[in-house]
């Protein structure tokens, strides 16, 4: 598991706008024995865990058990998908490889959300409008949860764990500032639709909202694609000052492609089981859909980032740790979210960019505290505590959410 | 046109709180042939263009044609007015000259808005309350548009255009931070009245709103005047480290004064035509008044800043470029706006500081992204793209505005 | 009075998260003659002033006179309480001493608020629900006023006064950033309950609000206590680079303890008189309760910080000045406020964390301008003017508050 997380960490940090992780990759490859053991488990663990939720569901187990089993099974699958992407991108060359890494970076979250939206669309078509709306709310809440979870929980735990071992840790201000700027762009993109919803509450609904969401999503994707051009092409030296010698791929192209396709299909399958159990779980535990999405599903979808970022912090590689957490947030905000908006419209049950006020405010507050903390390029355990406290306070808000 | 824009650029950057432009002025005067040609056109262009909208209106042309012709005619006039101000301030000595430059800096916007407010007052007096309110909304929207347009569109285009030619460009953090702080002051001044309006919506209106607007406007003007003392007197060396030798004036005092008065009168005349056609244009194009003000009129009123700032960025003088854009925003916010509030009250059709929620939020978001981007004193093409995307997203919001 | 304020200044800056003041203490102790005179007055002034409001009340003087006399009497008492704390903490060793200093740092504000909450609880028990609610509003408003007053008024006056004498003054960015981060944490803690209140306005009230306030207050106190561990234990060298030789205590332990207990009791007594007169004063002067709390009571409660911070700025010790103002704000926000929430619930008249929208917005705007100004570690007179203008604009808002 250990070096598995490391690999995943390097994949994440390798994404989009910064990739200082190859240097780490090389180090971790200096540990061959651990590698091989981990290598075996990387395949065995998913194979062992994936059937459980599916069987539990077939035999009519309670939703809570199905949900828990699916939540556990998705984590090693996500790890495997990350490894296959890493291997494939080594063979694809830096340009396409970087693109591949970036696109697959939050594949788990994307697949879970797409499955949920598909289910919502078929529920809506079958006349179960309330259930369909509930699922769309869960998807929105899980987007919120991924954004704030990475910024507050993942980064907070990393700073705390790293800070317990190292008095002061440093990271690159330049990379962090770009991510903060992109999160501010995402906030702009969420605030405008919110104003539409707030200014037209009541019976007359907001007829312009889907249009506004569509245009803004398109603009976000333009920003995302140009961001890839910026970080992978025109300014790659700025974010990646070390000249990398090519990494030798460990897997054949066909193996990598096969594992990638296989794990993606399995993630979809497990996601299907997971999403199918959401309704039952919220009812059983007496949780609101928003708490379910913001806290529970977001933690499952980002488990890989959690372990990788914390590991990096412990090893005093705070640059990687901050990179994993912030880039993951940014990708959810400016790539996954607009893709989901466009996909949901194609599916016939639109997800608009107008989130709950609670969600939008939580995102704004998370980015505000990140912006203040990221300014000096230094972290310590107490900064981690502060991020975790903000997460806890927001969590209290969502728990009692009316 | 080229050196005209340059001159205008130096005038702008010379304003209020920073004046690093004399050094550029001297350079551009090293190009005498271009100067003379441009010199001729500077007079010929306005003389040729100004009569067109007036004649079109007399002969009953459609509002759209009148509006377009007036919009085009105002641009070279604004340039001429800037030149005359520059010449006059050379003869007035640094203190009065700086004051003159600062005061005339956004004269075009100020004159257009004053003409519109005067028209609104006479419409209101004649019983056309809806039309009067509509014009006041257009004025508010054009204030919003000037503030966000300079920060997002002008600065974004400058960073993009400059960044295409130069990988990384730098500017003075110190000057930029002062402007950001003044924009935060302006936000405080707009948020308080907004709260009054929001907390008293419904039949009972907000009787305290004009009073609150009056007091806050007075406080903003105090801040503006003390800002001039700060940047032109007590700390002028901080913002203007180079000791300037006096520039030799090119025009006689009487010529400069005559051109200034003449061009100001003509701007007023053209503005009158422009404002008279606003109602017809919004109806013809099916645009809302708020979109008209925020986007169209703001672009016309700030055309000079646009060309000057982009030119400076292309020439790798990012300090000037950032200065032109941010100082122009600040002047609109802490000088033009309170002057308009006070003038409107004297005219009898009060413009309060309570803007539309959409407008206020757009200003806050613009300042937030500026604050994040201005922190490191570096720009690149992608930062320009991000500013433009924020402008586009806000534009989508105003286009579909309910 | 002079060196009294100095002492108080060192006590304040010695609190919680930063204590660079001992060095000043030593200097001020190099002025023995002034010390002795001040020493006498330190005891004589409270003894002379405390009986006045109590006697005025007994003889049925108008509320305004009682209130003014109590407001004046509390200031030298607060100073004496600070001195006794300082002396006691010298004998207690750095750990307990730091804790003592931090806890007693805003004792005056805390005592006044506790007395007011106790009175509100007994009013509510006696059926005077409106009066009880009014007093709770005054307490909330005085919390708001202490936070924004320290950030805007105290710091603004310090920068202005210091800036008149010294062209540019500098302070430690690192310490200021920690305070800004803690203020952002406090904002998060206030925004969440606000959303509950806003989303459930109307008849159905917010049943979850006391629970939410309770949990968030507990989290704030966790943050506060860990902050003490951080600044007094694990990272004390970061905030306190100079190795202090132990200060020789001037008072015996018993004298210090006796003065501390005596002055605390007297502050309670005077606070009782002050609070009892609040209702009458608001009625007499025609002020709203919110203006009373935000401006008048906040200024009385923070008089010691005012004089100390301004004195430090004048002596070009801007580090101390910024420390006094920001730490005092932070302590009110993350220590006094949650303690009051918990105490009010024990007393039976709950104070929730859901403030007036005006108050919350004022706090957010104050922290925003502080964050922008604190970034460069430099101050000048104009930055002071800007903070004072923000204070004045917010003051206009509260004066006309509907």
PDB file of C-alpha atoms in Angstrom, chain A residues 163 166-168 357-358 361-362 365-366 368-369 372-373 375-376 378 380-383 385-386 389-390 392-394 396-402, chain C residues 174 177-178 180-182 184-185 187-189 191-192 195-196 199-200 208 211-212 215-216 219 222-223 226-227 229-230 234-235 237-238 371 375:
ATOM      1  CA  UNK A 163       4.224  19.729  11.067  1.00  0.00           C
ATOM      2  CA  UNK A 166       9.054  19.038  10.900  1.00  0.00           C
ATOM      3  CA  UNK A 167       8.907  22.403  12.633  1.00  0.00           C
ATOM      4  CA  UNK A 168       8.446  24.466   9.488  1.00  0.00           C
ATOM      5  CA  UNK A 357     -26.003  29.027  -0.699  1.00  0.00           C
ATOM      6  CA  UNK A 358     -24.384  26.945   2.074  1.00  0.00           C
ATOM      7  CA  UNK A 361     -20.301  30.079   0.961  1.00  0.00           C
ATOM      8  CA  UNK A 362     -18.325  27.049   2.168  1.00  0.00           C
ATOM      9  CA  UNK A 365     -14.526  30.561   2.851  1.00  0.00           C
ATOM     10  CA  UNK A 366     -12.232  27.620   2.064  1.00  0.00           C
ATOM     11  CA  UNK A 368     -10.241  32.609   1.427  1.00  0.00           C
ATOM     12  CA  UNK A 369      -8.388  30.779   4.190  1.00  0.00           C
ATOM     13  CA  UNK A 372      -4.284  33.728   3.391  1.00  0.00           C
ATOM     14  CA  UNK A 373      -2.273  30.650   4.427  1.00  0.00           C
ATOM     15  CA  UNK A 375       0.832  33.618   0.948  1.00  0.00           C
ATOM     16  CA  UNK A 376       4.047  32.957   2.826  1.00  0.00           C
ATOM     17  CA  UNK A 378       5.493  28.107   4.848  1.00  0.00           C
ATOM     18  CA  UNK A 380       3.415  24.391  10.440  1.00  0.00           C
ATOM     19  CA  UNK A 381       1.175  22.121  12.505  1.00  0.00           C
ATOM     20  CA  UNK A 382      -0.994  24.980  13.711  1.00  0.00           C
ATOM     21  CA  UNK A 383      -1.866  26.061  10.172  1.00  0.00           C
ATOM     22  CA  UNK A 385      -5.160  22.744  12.781  1.00  0.00           C
ATOM     23  CA  UNK A 386      -6.722  25.968  11.505  1.00  0.00           C
ATOM     24  CA  UNK A 389     -11.129  23.673  12.334  1.00  0.00           C
ATOM     25  CA  UNK A 390     -12.595  25.490   9.337  1.00  0.00           C
ATOM     26  CA  UNK A 392     -15.141  21.084  11.218  1.00  0.00           C
ATOM     27  CA  UNK A 393     -17.074  24.365  11.513  1.00  0.00           C
ATOM     28  CA  UNK A 394     -18.382  23.977   7.965  1.00  0.00           C
ATOM     29  CA  UNK A 396     -21.245  21.444  11.780  1.00  0.00           C
ATOM     30  CA  UNK A 397     -23.106  23.771   9.432  1.00  0.00           C
ATOM     31  CA  UNK A 398     -23.895  20.991   6.968  1.00  0.00           C
ATOM     32  CA  UNK A 399     -24.795  18.507   9.722  1.00  0.00           C
ATOM     33  CA  UNK A 400     -27.498  20.789  11.125  1.00  0.00           C
ATOM     34  CA  UNK A 401     -28.387  22.097   7.644  1.00  0.00           C
ATOM     35  CA  UNK A 402     -32.101  22.881   7.553  1.00  0.00           C
TER      36      UNK A 402
ATOM     37  CA  UNK C 174       4.669  36.758   9.921  1.00  0.00           C
ATOM     38  CA  UNK C 177      -0.500  36.986   8.974  1.00  0.00           C
ATOM     39  CA  UNK C 178      -1.242  34.572  11.797  1.00  0.00           C
ATOM     40  CA  UNK C 180      -5.335  37.635   9.919  1.00  0.00           C
ATOM     41  CA  UNK C 181      -5.725  33.874   9.516  1.00  0.00           C
ATOM     42  CA  UNK C 182      -7.332  33.616  12.950  1.00  0.00           C
ATOM     43  CA  UNK C 184     -10.669  34.531   8.897  1.00  0.00           C
ATOM     44  CA  UNK C 185     -11.346  31.505  11.117  1.00  0.00           C
ATOM     45  CA  UNK C 187     -15.407  34.902  10.136  1.00  0.00           C
ATOM     46  CA  UNK C 188     -16.070  31.291   9.129  1.00  0.00           C
ATOM     47  CA  UNK C 189     -17.428  30.715  12.631  1.00  0.00           C
ATOM     48  CA  UNK C 191     -20.904  33.084   8.707  1.00  0.00           C
ATOM     49  CA  UNK C 192     -22.250  29.562   9.219  1.00  0.00           C
ATOM     50  CA  UNK C 195     -26.723  31.293   7.076  1.00  0.00           C
ATOM     51  CA  UNK C 196     -28.944  29.331   9.472  1.00  0.00           C
ATOM     52  CA  UNK C 199     -32.367  30.542   5.667  1.00  0.00           C
ATOM     53  CA  UNK C 200     -34.988  30.197   8.369  1.00  0.00           C
ATOM     54  CA  UNK C 208     -30.734  24.404  15.397  1.00  0.00           C
ATOM     55  CA  UNK C 211     -26.731  23.882  18.931  1.00  0.00           C
ATOM     56  CA  UNK C 212     -24.732  25.180  15.995  1.00  0.00           C
ATOM     57  CA  UNK C 215     -20.452  23.370  18.681  1.00  0.00           C
ATOM     58  CA  UNK C 216     -18.754  26.158  16.780  1.00  0.00           C
ATOM     59  CA  UNK C 219     -14.248  24.481  18.096  1.00  0.00           C
ATOM     60  CA  UNK C 222      -9.994  24.422  20.762  1.00  0.00           C
ATOM     61  CA  UNK C 223      -8.362  26.674  18.175  1.00  0.00           C
ATOM     62  CA  UNK C 226      -3.927  25.148  20.519  1.00  0.00           C
ATOM     63  CA  UNK C 227      -2.889  28.640  19.432  1.00  0.00           C
ATOM     64  CA  UNK C 229       0.400  25.937  22.708  1.00  0.00           C
ATOM     65  CA  UNK C 230       1.728  27.018  19.337  1.00  0.00           C
ATOM     66  CA  UNK C 234       6.189  24.788  20.155  1.00  0.00           C
ATOM     67  CA  UNK C 235       6.970  27.929  18.128  1.00  0.00           C
ATOM     68  CA  UNK C 237      11.094  31.268  19.270  1.00  0.00           C
ATOM     69  CA  UNK C 238       9.456  32.200  15.948  1.00  0.00           C
ATOM     70  CA  UNK C 371      -5.407  41.560   5.001  1.00  0.00           C
ATOM     71  CA  UNK C 375       0.673  42.147   3.212  1.00  0.00           C
TER      72      UNK C 375
END
